[in-house]
Structures are given as structure tokens and as C-alpha cells.
Amino acid sequence: MLPLPPLRRALLCQPWRTWLRWKSSAVVQVANEPILEFKQGSPERAALQQALNDLKGKTEEIPCVVGGEEVWTPDVRYQLSPFNHGHKVAKYCYADKDLINKAIQAALAARKEWDLKPIADRAQILLKAADLLSGPYRAEILAKTMVGQGKTVIQAEIDAAAELIDFFRFNAKFAMELESEQPLSVPPSTNSVVYRGLEGFVAAVSPFNFTAIGGNLAGAPALMGNVVLWKPSDTAVLANYCVYRILREAGLPPNVVQFVPAEGPVFGDTVTGSEHFCGLNFTGSVPTFKRLWKQVAENLDRYRTFPRLAGECGGKNFHLVHRSADVASVVSGTVRSAFEYGGQKCSACSRLYVPDSLWPQIKARLLEEHGKIKVGNPAEDFGTFFSAVIDATSFGRIKKWIEHAKSSPNLSILAGGKCDDSVGYYVEPCIIESKDPQDSIMKEEIFGPVLTVYVYPESKFQETLRLVDSTTAYGLTGAVFAQDKNVVREATEVLRNAAGNFYINDKSTGSVVAQQPFGGARASGTNDKPGGPHYILRWTSPQVIKETHAPLGDWKYSYMQ
Ligand code: NAD
């Protein structure tokens, strides 16, 4: 066997790699989208006010989009504005089993061509969508998120604009960089990895509370060559459909992502019952994810490939305060984390542990700040800190927790907690003190503006660390507030498994794409870290190709002669 001349060998092994490196570094230079301030007189404020005006009293008609067509079924539903439930913001319809099956067939028919497209071409579509969101559609997507999901200006901006744009841009960059990750080639062979989409269709099931998450759950698998059925949450259809339209306008071909609002169990049962089901990209509550996982297990013998299951679920997130903490940081961080978006962030702080020595000071400051929080209509009053909770079901659930606090001898309400659903689903920010660190209010996710404080003896910090770690089944986010570096080190060690996103002297919310990739383990989910470079690996099934450029020669080994 003749060795290849060095130049030819180098050319055979390298040129496409160099090209990809060049291409990815040349094309994808991204940074986090700047967060706009919406100050009085700013153009972004004027544009947003115009977009909010345009939505006043309007009901947008939103079809299912299946097989490249807009489809209406007789099962018509309405999305209501949380802070004014007399306003139907969207009229949409539920896909039934037959329509979902039709969507599966259309997805499978589109799969091959889409999967064979170069990653760079698919990435361009997400980059274009990000530009459309950043520019011409920014005000519209913000207004729809505010009116439909009850967000304030800043909460809509960090979600529907900044985070979604970041997801699209960074995933495009991560995908291009991933493609340039190639195995060693040793003469006379060249080795390469092809990042294929999964064989089948992916179901993306999204929650109400982040417009960005919906776009990412559908967008990231599509970027990696998958075909996706996207089932939005009933209470986020308006903004999610806007994202879907933007993806299509950016060049996403029909049937790569189909928009399929449906009743949860009907959608879940139908997709997990298909032999072509190959992935679930879910964000939502633990019971829903467990139900879907069990259905997958029951159907396992039917599938052509082992499905990938990604689920980012709830949290019972903590702020742990040490006596060396900076009190002002604790108070402002906790007010923001516990009450922004009415506590309806998976990362919201809902249990606060304070040493008895600091409690009088922290309590006084917390109550003072609590008195300044304005709850109201965020579209009409930009001074609103948070608005109504998402719907009647949430309102009822949160009210029950507040009633539990009223009736339990271990719990006392220190401030707030009034509930009024006459116009919207309003719940006052509520601060509760618990004498029992094991009360269910310290363990279970409430998903509302309710903060429970447990005051621990200052001398029992080590015991409290273990208490924080073991109280709840969740492990999503948490924060320690301490100036003492040894305490920070100890807390970081003991709480290693208590939070997938751990903060030191900062609040437990506000992760930023590419800066703090997000997710937790334990009951909080599969911790696949959307917003980080590894996330897209979940949505690809790599194929390795070895090509040999010289004749294979004799089958006998030389030592045998
Ligand atoms: P949810 O579980 O009620 O709904 C999530 C989605 O699942 C919705 O689209 C819903 O219609 C759908 N669904 C319900 N039953 C289904 C079934 N049987 N089969 C298929 N789909 C079904 O959650 P939610 O109220 O929309 O969202 C809030 C939850 O999401 C909270 O627990 C929150 O902590 C969690 N969350 C987690 C993260 C994270 O990154 N970890 C982010 C946002 C929200």
C-alpha cells in the first residue's frame, strides 16, 4: 500500500473543515440582544404604545396550521387577557386526533429534504427571524405578550424580545460551531460526523409563562434538521402564533414546524402513540411531564427509535441568607425574584431563610418595599410592577394556598394576599412567615406572588443548609446571600444538588442565554440547559462516516506470514 503524498493527504482531510471553520466564524458573530429601556419620549415606547392600542378590544383569529394550510375545527376556544378577562385576545381552535395525525404525516413528508439542508442554511432562517423580532416585530410581540400573558413592559422585553432573539442567534452559532467539531482523520482515511436530525417527528409542548420558551422548544429541534409539531399553551396562543408567523416569514418551509393548539391529553396521547414519535421537547409542570414520560414508556415497543425526552419543569426556589449578608441586596433581590411576573417564573424565589439576628431588619425593609409594589393593568399603567395571574385555575390554586396560610397555626400572613377576580385574576403580593420549615407551603410549587419566610436560629446555619437541600423534591434555582467567603464555599458544596442554577449574592431569577444556561435536576427536569451550547446536541443523531482512499490490500496480517 503506497502512502499518500503529504499535500494530497492534507487536502483530503482538511479542506471542508477549514471551510466550515471559516464559514462559522465569518457568519455567526453574536452578542446578547440589548434590552431597551422604554423611557418617556423614546421611539421604542411610542411603538409599543401604538401596538398596545392596536390590540385594544381586538380578538385575533388564530387557526391551526397543518399540511401547509390554515385549518379550523369546530372546537373553538378563546384566550382571555389575565388582567381584563372580559377581553378575548384570541379566538383559536383545538386540533382533534385526526388533525394531529395529519400533521404527523405532513411532518414526515417534509423531513428528508429539511434534514438534508446544510446547517448553515437552516441557521440563516433563525438569524433572519431574530432580526425580524429585534426590528419590525418587536413592538407587536411585546404587546401580545403583555396583553395575552399579563406581563409588564420589562418582563415582556426580557422574554419575547431579548431571550427569544438570543435563543435564535446563539443556537444558530452553536449549531455552526458544532458542525465544525469533527473527528480525527488518519491517512489513508478521512472521518467525518454528519449531524442528522432525529428520525421521526418531535413534539414541542410549551408553557404559558415565556413566549421565548415556545419559540425555542420548536425552533431548536427544527434548526438541527427535525420536523416539529408545536402545541402552544392555551393561555399563550396569541404571542406564540406571532412567533410562528415570524419563523415562516423568515423562510421556514411549510410543515417543518406546524402550529397545533390542542387539548393537552389529546395531543399527548396522539403524538406518543405514533411509531414515528422521536422526541419530546417539553417545558411545564411535573405532573404533565411525568404523564407524558409514562405514556412513552408504555408505547416503547412501538417506536422506530428511542425517543429523546427533554423536560424542564417546576421549582421551589430558595434565597438563603447568612448573617454576613448585605441586607439591601437580600431585600431588593427577593422582592424582584418573588414577585416579578406575579411569581410565575419557574425560577421565582418562594422560600426565604433568614437568621433570627437579621430578621427584624429584613422584615421591616421587606414590608416597607411591599407597600410600594403596584399591581395593575400593565398596558395602561407602565408603573405596574406586576399584573394579574394567568387564569382562573391559577387564581383558584393560589387563593387556596393563601387560605391554607390563614387557617394554619404555623403560618402567619405578614402582608398582602387579597384576591379579586372581578376584572382580572388579581392576587396581592403575599408574604407569609412559617414556624414550621416542613409545612407544605415550603415544599410545593405555588406559581404565584407568594413568598414564605422561615426564620432560623443564627447559630444553626449548617443545619439550615441541610434543611434547604432536603425540604423539597425540586432542584431548579437557589441563592445564597453572604459576604463571608468560607460560608459561600460551604453553601456551594452542601447545595450542589439543590439547584441547577445557583446564585451567590444575586437573586434566583433572570438567567440570560449563553451567560447562565438554564435548568435543574431532581423533580425540576432533565436539565438539558437551553441557552447553552450543549442543548442542541439533544436534537441531533450524529452519523460518523469513514472513507478510505486507498485499496484495502491483503486480508492477512503481516505477523501471520
Ligand atoms: P402545564 O404543565 O400545565 O402545561 C404545559 C404544557 O403542557 C401546556 O401546553 C399544556 O397544554 C400541555 N399539556 C397539559 N397536559 C398535557 C398532556 N397530557 N399531554 C401533552 N401536553 C399537555 O404548565 P404551565 O402551567 O403551562 O407552565 C407552568 C409550569 O412550567 C410551572 O411548573 C413552571 O415551573 C414550569 N416551567 C419551567 C421552566 C423551566 O425552564 N424549568 C420554564 C417555564 C415554566
Coordinates of C-alpha atoms and ligand atoms in Angstrom, one line a residue:
M1 CA 0.0 0.0 0.0
L2 CA 1.5 3.3 -1.1
P3 CA 1.4 6.2 1.4
L4 CA -0.4 9.3 0.1
P5 CA 1.8 12.3 -0.7
P6 CA 1.5 14.7 2.2
L7 CA -0.2 17.5 0.3
R8 CA -2.9 15.3 -1.1
R9 CA -3.4 13.8 2.3
A10 CA -3.8 17.2 3.8
L11 CA -6.3 18.2 1.1
L12 CA -8.3 15.1 1.6
C13 CA -8.5 15.5 5.3
Q14 CA -8.9 19.2 5.8
P15 CA -10.4 21.5 3.2
W16 CA -14.1 21.1 4.2
R17 CA -13.2 21.5 7.8
T18 CA -11.3 24.7 7.1
W19 CA -14.2 26.0 5.1
L20 CA -16.6 25.3 7.8
R21 CA -14.4 26.9 10.4
W22 CA -14.1 29.9 8.2
K23 CA -17.8 30.0 7.4
S24 CA -18.9 29.7 11.0
S25 CA -16.6 32.3 12.4
A26 CA -17.3 34.6 9.5
V27 CA -21.1 34.3 9.6
V28 CA -22.1 33.9 13.2
Q29 CA -20.7 36.6 15.4
V30 CA -23.4 37.1 18.0
A31 CA -23.9 39.0 21.3
N32 CA -26.9 39.2 23.7
E33 CA -29.7 41.5 22.4
P34 CA -29.6 44.8 24.2
I35 CA -32.6 45.3 26.5
L36 CA -34.4 48.5 25.6
E37 CA -35.4 51.0 28.3
F38 CA -38.8 52.3 27.0
K39 CA -38.1 55.7 28.7
Q40 CA -40.6 58.6 28.2
G41 CA -40.1 60.0 24.7
S42 CA -38.2 57.0 23.3
P43 CA -39.1 55.6 19.9
E44 CA -39.5 52.1 21.4
R45 CA -42.0 53.4 23.9
A46 CA -44.0 55.1 21.2
A47 CA -44.0 52.0 19.1
L48 CA -45.1 49.8 22.0
Q49 CA -47.9 52.1 22.9
Q50 CA -49.1 52.1 19.3
A51 CA -49.0 48.3 19.3
L52 CA -50.9 48.1 22.6
N53 CA -53.5 50.5 21.2
D54 CA -53.9 48.3 18.1
L55 CA -54.8 45.3 20.3
K56 CA -57.4 47.2 22.4
G57 CA -60.7 45.3 22.3
K58 CA -59.4 43.1 19.4
T59 CA -59.8 39.4 19.1
E60 CA -57.3 37.8 16.7
E61 CA -58.4 34.7 14.8
I62 CA -55.7 32.0 15.0
P63 CA -56.1 28.8 13.0
C64 CA -54.2 25.5 13.4
V65 CA -51.5 25.4 10.6
V66 CA -51.3 21.8 9.3
G67 CA -50.2 20.4 6.0
G68 CA -49.2 24.0 4.8
E69 CA -52.8 25.1 5.3
E70 CA -54.7 27.2 7.9
V71 CA -57.3 24.8 9.3
W72 CA -60.3 25.5 11.6
T73 CA -62.0 22.8 13.6
P74 CA -65.4 23.2 15.3
D75 CA -63.8 23.1 18.7
V76 CA -63.4 26.9 19.1
R77 CA -61.7 28.3 22.2
Y78 CA -60.7 31.8 23.5
Q79 CA -57.6 33.2 25.2
L80 CA -58.5 35.9 27.7
S81 CA -56.4 38.7 28.9
P82 CA -55.4 37.9 32.5
F83 CA -55.8 41.4 33.8
N84 CA -59.1 42.0 31.9
H85 CA -60.8 38.7 31.4
G86 CA -63.7 40.4 29.5
H87 CA -61.2 40.9 26.7
K88 CA -60.9 37.8 24.4
V89 CA -57.5 38.4 22.9
A90 CA -57.6 35.3 20.6
K91 CA -60.1 33.0 19.1
Y92 CA -58.5 29.7 18.1
C93 CA -59.4 26.1 17.8
Y94 CA -58.3 22.7 19.1
A95 CA -56.9 20.2 16.7
D96 CA -58.5 16.8 17.1
K97 CA -56.8 13.4 16.9
D98 CA -57.3 13.2 13.1
L99 CA -55.8 16.6 12.5
I100 CA -52.8 15.8 14.7
N101 CA -52.3 12.6 12.8
K102 CA -52.5 14.6 9.6
A103 CA -49.8 16.9 10.9
I104 CA -47.6 13.9 11.7
Q105 CA -47.9 12.7 8.1
A106 CA -47.2 16.2 6.7
A107 CA -44.2 16.5 9.0
L108 CA -42.7 13.1 7.9
A109 CA -43.2 14.0 4.3
A110 CA -41.2 17.2 4.8
R111 CA -38.4 15.6 6.9
K112 CA -35.9 14.3 4.4
E113 CA -35.5 17.5 2.4
W114 CA -35.3 19.6 5.5
D115 CA -32.7 17.3 7.2
L116 CA -30.5 17.3 4.1
K117 CA -30.3 21.1 4.0
P118 CA -26.9 22.4 5.3
I119 CA -27.0 23.6 8.9
A120 CA -25.8 27.0 7.7
D121 CA -28.9 27.4 5.6
R122 CA -31.2 26.4 8.4
A123 CA -29.3 28.7 10.8
Q124 CA -29.9 31.6 8.4
I125 CA -33.6 31.2 8.9
L126 CA -33.3 31.6 12.7
L127 CA -30.9 34.5 12.3
K128 CA -33.4 36.2 10.0
A129 CA -36.2 35.5 12.5
A130 CA -34.1 37.1 15.2
D131 CA -33.6 40.2 13.1
L132 CA -37.4 40.4 12.4
L133 CA -38.1 40.2 16.2
S134 CA -35.4 42.7 17.0
G135 CA -36.7 45.2 14.5
P136 CA -40.1 45.3 12.7
Y137 CA -42.0 42.9 15.0
R138 CA -40.6 43.9 18.4
A139 CA -43.4 46.1 19.5
E140 CA -46.1 43.6 18.2
I141 CA -44.6 40.6 20.0
L142 CA -44.2 42.6 23.2
A143 CA -47.7 43.9 23.1
K144 CA -49.1 40.5 22.5
T145 CA -47.1 39.0 25.4
M146 CA -48.2 41.8 27.7
V147 CA -51.9 41.7 26.9
G148 CA -52.2 37.9 26.4
Q149 CA -49.9 36.7 29.2
G150 CA -50.2 39.7 31.6
K151 CA -46.5 40.8 31.5
T152 CA -45.2 44.3 32.3
V153 CA -43.0 46.1 29.7
I154 CA -39.7 44.9 31.1
Q155 CA -40.9 41.4 31.6
A156 CA -42.2 41.2 28.0
E157 CA -38.9 42.8 26.7
I158 CA -36.6 40.3 28.5
D159 CA -38.7 37.4 27.4
A160 CA -40.4 37.9 24.0
A161 CA -37.7 40.2 22.6
A162 CA -34.3 39.7 24.2
E163 CA -34.4 36.0 25.2
L164 CA -36.1 34.7 22.1
I165 CA -33.7 36.7 19.9
D166 CA -30.8 35.3 21.9
F167 CA -32.1 31.7 21.6
F168 CA -32.3 32.0 17.8
R169 CA -29.0 33.7 17.4
F170 CA -26.9 31.7 19.8
N171 CA -28.4 28.4 18.8
A172 CA -27.5 29.2 15.2
K173 CA -24.0 30.0 16.3
F174 CA -23.8 26.8 18.5
A175 CA -25.0 24.7 15.6
M176 CA -22.5 26.0 13.2
E177 CA -19.7 25.6 15.7
L178 CA -20.9 22.0 16.4
E179 CA -20.7 21.2 12.8
S180 CA -17.1 22.2 12.7
E181 CA -16.4 19.7 15.6
Q182 CA -15.0 16.8 13.5
P183 CA -13.2 13.6 14.5
L184 CA -9.5 12.9 13.7
S185 CA -8.7 11.7 10.3
V186 CA -5.7 9.4 9.9
P187 CA -4.4 8.5 6.5
P188 CA -5.4 6.9 4.3
S189 CA -8.9 7.5 5.7
T190 CA -11.0 10.6 6.4
N191 CA -13.6 10.6 9.1
S192 CA -16.5 13.0 9.4
V193 CA -19.6 13.5 11.5
V194 CA -22.9 14.4 10.0
Y195 CA -25.3 16.0 12.4
R196 CA -28.6 14.4 11.4
G197 CA -32.0 15.3 12.7
L198 CA -33.8 12.6 14.6
E199 CA -35.7 10.0 12.5
G200 CA -39.4 10.8 13.0
F201 CA -41.1 13.9 14.4
V202 CA -40.5 16.0 17.5
A203 CA -43.4 17.2 19.7
A204 CA -42.8 20.6 21.2
V205 CA -45.1 21.3 24.2
S206 CA -44.8 24.8 25.6
P207 CA -45.9 26.6 28.8
F208 CA -47.7 29.9 29.1
N209 CA -45.1 31.9 31.0
F210 CA -42.4 32.6 28.4
T211 CA -43.0 33.4 24.8
A212 CA -39.3 32.7 24.3
I213 CA -39.6 29.2 25.5
G214 CA -42.3 28.3 23.0
G215 CA -40.1 29.6 20.2
N216 CA -37.1 27.7 21.4
L217 CA -38.8 24.4 22.1
A218 CA -39.9 24.4 18.4
G219 CA -37.0 26.3 16.9
A220 CA -34.0 24.4 18.3
P221 CA -35.1 21.0 17.1
A222 CA -36.0 22.5 13.7
L223 CA -32.6 24.1 13.4
M224 CA -31.0 20.7 13.9
G225 CA -33.0 19.2 11.0
N226 CA -36.0 17.9 12.8
V227 CA -39.7 18.4 11.9
V228 CA -41.8 19.6 14.8
L229 CA -45.4 19.7 15.9
W230 CA -45.7 22.7 18.2
K231 CA -48.5 22.6 20.7
P232 CA -48.7 26.0 22.4
S233 CA -50.3 26.7 25.8
D234 CA -53.9 27.7 25.7
T235 CA -53.0 30.9 27.5
A236 CA -50.2 31.9 25.2
V237 CA -51.6 31.2 21.8
L238 CA -51.6 34.9 20.7
A239 CA -47.9 35.6 21.2
N240 CA -46.8 32.0 20.2
Y241 CA -48.7 32.3 16.8
C242 CA -46.9 35.6 16.2
V243 CA -43.6 33.8 16.7
Y244 CA -44.7 31.0 14.4
R245 CA -45.6 33.6 11.7
I246 CA -42.2 35.3 12.1
L247 CA -40.4 32.0 11.6
R248 CA -42.4 31.3 8.4
E249 CA -41.7 34.8 7.2
A250 CA -38.0 34.3 7.9
G251 CA -38.1 31.3 5.4
L252 CA -39.1 28.3 7.4
P253 CA -40.7 25.9 4.9
P254 CA -44.3 24.7 5.4
N255 CA -44.6 21.6 7.6
V256 CA -41.2 21.8 9.2
V257 CA -42.9 23.3 12.2
Q258 CA -46.7 23.0 12.4
F259 CA -48.8 25.0 14.8
V260 CA -51.2 22.7 16.6
P261 CA -53.2 24.1 19.5
A262 CA -54.9 21.1 21.1
E263 CA -56.3 19.8 24.4
G264 CA -53.2 18.7 26.3
P265 CA -54.1 15.0 26.8
V266 CA -55.5 14.6 23.3
F267 CA -52.2 16.0 21.9
G268 CA -50.1 13.9 24.3
D269 CA -51.9 10.7 23.7
T270 CA -51.8 11.1 19.9
V271 CA -48.2 12.0 19.5
T272 CA -46.8 9.4 22.0
G273 CA -49.0 6.8 20.2
S274 CA -47.3 7.3 16.9
E275 CA -44.5 4.9 15.9
H276 CA -42.7 7.9 14.4
F277 CA -42.5 9.9 17.6
C278 CA -38.8 10.5 18.2
G279 CA -38.6 13.4 20.7
L280 CA -40.5 15.5 23.2
N281 CA -39.3 19.0 23.9
F282 CA -41.4 20.0 26.9
T283 CA -41.5 22.8 29.4
G284 CA -44.2 22.9 32.0
S285 CA -45.3 21.2 35.3
V286 CA -44.0 18.0 36.8
P287 CA -47.4 16.1 36.6
T288 CA -47.7 16.8 32.9
F289 CA -44.1 15.7 32.1
K290 CA -44.5 12.6 34.2
R291 CA -47.7 11.7 32.5
L292 CA -46.0 12.1 29.1
W293 CA -43.0 10.1 30.1
K294 CA -45.2 7.2 31.4
Q295 CA -47.1 7.2 28.1
V296 CA -43.8 7.0 26.2
A297 CA -42.7 4.1 28.4
E298 CA -46.0 2.3 27.7
N299 CA -45.5 2.7 24.0
L300 CA -41.9 1.9 23.9
D301 CA -42.2 -1.3 21.8
R302 CA -43.9 0.7 19.1
Y303 CA -41.3 3.2 18.3
R304 CA -38.8 3.0 15.5
T305 CA -36.2 4.8 17.6
F306 CA -35.7 5.5 21.3
P307 CA -37.4 8.9 21.7
R308 CA -35.4 11.8 23.3
L309 CA -37.3 13.3 26.3
A310 CA -36.4 16.8 27.4
G311 CA -38.5 18.3 30.1
E312 CA -37.8 21.5 32.1
C313 CA -40.3 21.6 35.0
G314 CA -41.1 23.5 38.2
G315 CA -39.1 24.7 41.1
K316 CA -39.4 25.7 44.8
N317 CA -36.5 28.1 44.7
F318 CA -34.8 29.5 47.8
H319 CA -32.9 32.5 49.0
L320 CA -30.7 31.6 51.9
V321 CA -29.5 34.5 53.9
H322 CA -26.4 34.2 56.1
R323 CA -25.8 36.7 59.0
S324 CA -22.9 38.2 56.9
A325 CA -25.3 39.1 54.1
D326 CA -25.8 42.6 52.6
V327 CA -29.4 43.3 53.7
A328 CA -30.2 45.7 50.9
S329 CA -29.3 43.1 48.3
V330 CA -31.4 40.5 50.1
V331 CA -34.5 42.7 50.1
S332 CA -34.4 44.1 46.6
G333 CA -33.3 40.7 45.1
T334 CA -36.1 38.9 47.0
V335 CA -38.8 41.5 46.0
R336 CA -37.9 41.1 42.4
S337 CA -37.4 37.3 42.4
A338 CA -40.6 36.5 44.4
F339 CA -43.0 39.0 42.8
E340 CA -41.9 39.9 39.3
Y341 CA -44.4 38.4 36.8
G342 CA -46.5 37.6 39.9
G343 CA -44.1 34.8 40.9
Q344 CA -45.0 32.9 37.7
K345 CA -41.4 32.2 36.7
C346 CA -40.1 28.7 37.2
S347 CA -37.1 30.4 38.9
A348 CA -39.1 32.6 41.3
C349 CA -38.0 32.7 44.9
S350 CA -40.8 31.2 47.1
R351 CA -38.9 30.3 50.2
L352 CA -36.7 32.7 52.1
Y353 CA -34.4 31.6 55.0
V354 CA -33.3 34.4 57.3
P355 CA -31.2 34.2 60.5
D356 CA -33.1 35.5 63.6
S357 CA -30.4 38.2 64.2
L358 CA -31.2 39.8 60.8
W359 CA -34.9 39.2 60.7
P360 CA -36.2 42.4 62.4
Q361 CA -34.2 44.5 59.9
I362 CA -35.1 42.4 56.9
K363 CA -38.7 42.1 57.9
A364 CA -39.1 45.9 58.3
R365 CA -37.4 46.5 54.9
L366 CA -39.4 43.8 53.1
L367 CA -42.7 45.2 54.4
E368 CA -41.7 48.7 53.5
E369 CA -40.9 47.7 49.9
H370 CA -44.1 45.5 49.8
G371 CA -46.1 48.7 50.4
K372 CA -44.6 50.3 47.3
I373 CA -45.5 47.4 44.9
K374 CA -48.1 48.4 42.3
V375 CA -50.3 45.6 40.9
G376 CA -52.4 46.5 38.0
N377 CA -53.0 46.8 34.3
P378 CA -49.5 46.8 32.7
A379 CA -50.8 48.0 29.3
E380 CA -52.4 51.2 30.7
D381 CA -50.0 51.9 33.6
F382 CA -46.3 51.4 32.9
G383 CA -45.7 51.9 36.7
T384 CA -47.2 48.5 37.3
F385 CA -44.7 46.1 38.9
F386 CA -46.7 43.0 38.2
S387 CA -50.2 42.2 37.0
A388 CA -52.9 39.5 37.3
V389 CA -52.1 35.8 37.3
I390 CA -52.6 33.9 34.2
D391 CA -56.1 32.4 34.5
A392 CA -59.0 31.3 36.7
T393 CA -57.3 27.9 37.5
S394 CA -54.1 29.6 38.7
F395 CA -56.1 32.2 40.7
G396 CA -58.1 29.4 42.4
R397 CA -54.9 27.4 43.2
I398 CA -53.0 30.5 44.7
K399 CA -56.1 31.5 46.7
K400 CA -56.2 28.0 48.2
W401 CA -52.6 28.4 49.4
I402 CA -53.4 31.8 51.0
E403 CA -56.4 30.2 52.7
H404 CA -54.1 27.4 53.9
A405 CA -51.9 30.1 55.4
K406 CA -54.8 31.8 57.1
S407 CA -56.1 28.6 58.7
S408 CA -52.7 27.0 59.7
P409 CA -51.4 27.8 63.2
N410 CA -47.8 27.5 62.0
L411 CA -48.3 30.2 59.3
S412 CA -49.0 33.9 59.6
I413 CA -49.6 36.3 56.8
L414 CA -47.3 39.4 57.3
A415 CA -48.6 41.3 54.3
G416 CA -50.9 41.2 51.3
G417 CA -52.8 38.1 50.0
K418 CA -56.1 39.7 48.9
C419 CA -57.6 38.1 45.8
D420 CA -60.0 39.7 43.4
D421 CA -61.1 38.2 40.1
S422 CA -63.9 40.6 39.3
V423 CA -62.0 42.3 36.4
G424 CA -58.8 40.2 36.1
Y425 CA -57.2 37.5 38.2
Y426 CA -55.5 39.8 40.7
V427 CA -53.6 38.5 43.7
E428 CA -51.8 40.9 46.0
P429 CA -48.1 40.1 46.7
C430 CA -48.2 37.9 49.8
I431 CA -45.5 37.5 52.5
I432 CA -46.0 34.6 54.9
E433 CA -43.9 33.5 57.9
S434 CA -43.8 29.8 58.7
K435 CA -42.8 28.5 62.1
D436 CA -42.6 25.0 60.5
P437 CA -39.9 24.6 57.9
Q438 CA -41.6 21.4 56.7
D439 CA -45.0 22.9 56.1
S440 CA -46.2 22.0 52.6
I441 CA -46.0 25.7 51.7
M442 CA -42.2 25.3 51.9
K443 CA -42.2 22.3 49.7
E444 CA -44.7 22.7 46.8
E445 CA -44.6 25.0 43.8
I446 CA -47.3 27.7 44.1
F447 CA -46.5 29.7 40.9
G448 CA -48.0 32.9 42.2
P449 CA -46.9 36.0 44.2
V450 CA -46.5 34.2 47.5
L451 CA -43.2 34.2 49.5
T452 CA -42.8 32.2 52.6
V453 CA -40.1 33.1 55.2
Y454 CA -38.6 30.7 57.7
V455 CA -36.6 32.4 60.4
Y456 CA -33.7 30.1 61.7
P457 CA -31.5 30.5 64.7
E458 CA -28.3 32.2 63.6
S459 CA -26.2 29.5 65.3
K460 CA -27.9 26.8 63.2
F461 CA -26.6 27.7 59.7
Q462 CA -25.2 24.3 59.0
E463 CA -28.5 22.6 59.9
T464 CA -30.3 25.2 57.8
L465 CA -28.1 24.4 54.8
R466 CA -29.2 20.7 55.1
L467 CA -32.8 21.8 55.6
V468 CA -32.7 23.9 52.4
D469 CA -31.2 21.0 50.5
S470 CA -33.7 18.4 51.7
T471 CA -37.1 20.2 52.1
T472 CA -38.4 19.9 48.6
A473 CA -38.3 17.5 45.6
Y474 CA -37.3 20.3 43.3
G475 CA -33.8 21.4 42.3
L476 CA -34.1 24.3 40.0
T477 CA -32.7 27.6 41.3
G478 CA -31.4 29.0 44.6
A479 CA -29.3 31.8 46.0
V480 CA -27.1 32.3 49.0
F481 CA -26.5 35.8 50.3
A482 CA -23.3 36.0 52.4
Q483 CA -20.2 38.2 52.4
D484 CA -18.2 35.6 54.3
K485 CA -16.2 33.7 51.6
N486 CA -16.0 30.5 53.7
V487 CA -19.7 30.4 54.1
V488 CA -20.2 30.9 50.4
R489 CA -17.8 27.9 49.7
E490 CA -19.6 25.7 52.3
A491 CA -23.1 26.6 50.9
T492 CA -21.9 25.9 47.4
E493 CA -20.8 22.5 48.4
V494 CA -23.8 21.5 50.5
L495 CA -26.3 22.9 48.0
R496 CA -24.5 21.3 45.0
N497 CA -27.6 19.3 44.0
A498 CA -30.2 21.7 45.3
A499 CA -30.1 24.0 42.3
G500 CA -29.2 23.6 38.6
N501 CA -28.8 27.4 38.6
F502 CA -27.1 28.7 41.7
Y503 CA -26.6 32.3 42.6
I504 CA -24.2 33.9 45.0
N505 CA -25.3 37.4 46.3
D506 CA -27.8 37.6 43.5
K507 CA -31.5 36.8 43.0
S508 CA -32.6 33.4 41.8
T509 CA -34.2 34.6 38.6
G510 CA -33.1 36.4 35.4
S511 CA -30.9 33.8 33.6
V512 CA -29.5 35.1 30.3
V513 CA -29.0 33.0 27.2
A514 CA -25.3 32.0 26.8
Q515 CA -24.5 33.5 30.2
Q516 CA -26.4 31.3 32.5
P517 CA -27.8 28.3 30.5
F518 CA -30.9 27.2 32.4
G519 CA -32.4 24.1 34.1
G520 CA -32.5 21.9 37.1
A521 CA -32.4 18.3 38.0
R522 CA -34.4 16.3 40.7
A523 CA -38.1 16.9 40.0
S524 CA -37.2 20.1 38.1
G525 CA -36.5 18.2 34.9
T526 CA -33.9 16.7 32.6
N527 CA -31.6 19.7 32.9
D528 CA -30.7 20.0 29.3
K529 CA -29.7 23.6 29.7
P530 CA -31.5 25.6 27.0
G531 CA -29.4 28.7 26.3
G532 CA -26.2 26.8 26.4
P533 CA -24.0 25.1 23.7
H534 CA -24.9 21.5 24.7
Y535 CA -28.7 21.9 24.3
I536 CA -28.7 21.4 20.5
L537 CA -27.0 18.0 21.0
R538 CA -30.3 16.7 22.3
W539 CA -31.8 17.3 18.8
T540 CA -29.3 15.6 16.7
S541 CA -28.4 12.0 16.0
P542 CA -24.9 12.1 14.7
Q543 CA -23.7 9.8 11.9
V544 CA -20.0 9.0 11.6
I545 CA -18.6 8.4 8.1
K546 CA -15.2 6.8 7.5
E547 CA -13.9 6.9 3.9
T548 CA -10.8 5.1 2.9
H549 CA -8.8 6.5 0.0
A550 CA -6.5 3.5 -0.7
P551 CA -7.1 -0.1 -1.7
L552 CA -7.7 -2.3 1.4
G553 CA -4.9 -4.8 0.4
D554 CA -4.5 -8.3 1.7
W555 CA -6.9 -9.7 4.4
K556 CA -4.0 -11.5 6.1
Y557 CA -2.0 -9.7 8.8
S558 CA 1.8 -9.4 8.3
Y559 CA 2.6 -11.4 11.5
M560 CA 0.7 -14.3 10.1
Q561 CA 3.3 -14.8 7.3
Ligands
NAD1 P1 -48.6 22.8 32.3 O1 -47.9 21.5 32.7 O2 -49.9 23.0 32.8 O3 -48.7 22.9 30.7 C1 -47.5 22.9 29.9 C2 -48.0 22.5 28.5 O4 -48.4 21.1 28.6 C3 -49.2 23.2 28.0 O5 -49.0 23.5 26.6 C4 -50.3 22.3 28.3 O6 -51.5 22.4 27.5 C5 -49.7 20.9 28.0 N1 -50.3 19.7 28.5 C6 -51.1 19.6 29.6 N2 -51.4 18.3 29.7 C7 -50.8 17.6 28.7 C8 -50.8 16.2 28.2 N3 -51.4 15.3 28.9 N4 -50.1 15.9 27.1 C9 -49.4 16.9 26.4 N5 -49.4 18.2 26.8 C10 -50.1 18.5 27.9 O7 -47.6 24.0 32.7 P2 -47.9 25.6 32.6 O8 -48.9 26.0 33.7 O9 -48.1 26.0 31.2 O10 -46.4 26.2 33.0 C11 -46.0 26.3 34.3 C12 -45.1 25.3 34.7 O11 -44.0 25.3 33.9 C13 -44.5 25.5 36.1 O12 -44.4 24.3 36.8 C14 -43.2 26.1 35.8 O13 -42.3 26.0 36.9 C15 -42.8 25.3 34.6 N6 -41.7 26.0 33.9 C16 -40.5 25.5 33.9 C17 -39.4 26.1 33.2 C18 -38.0 25.6 33.3 O14 -37.2 26.1 32.5 N7 -37.7 24.7 34.2 C19 -39.7 27.3 32.5 C20 -41.0 27.7 32.4 C21 -42.0 27.1 33.1

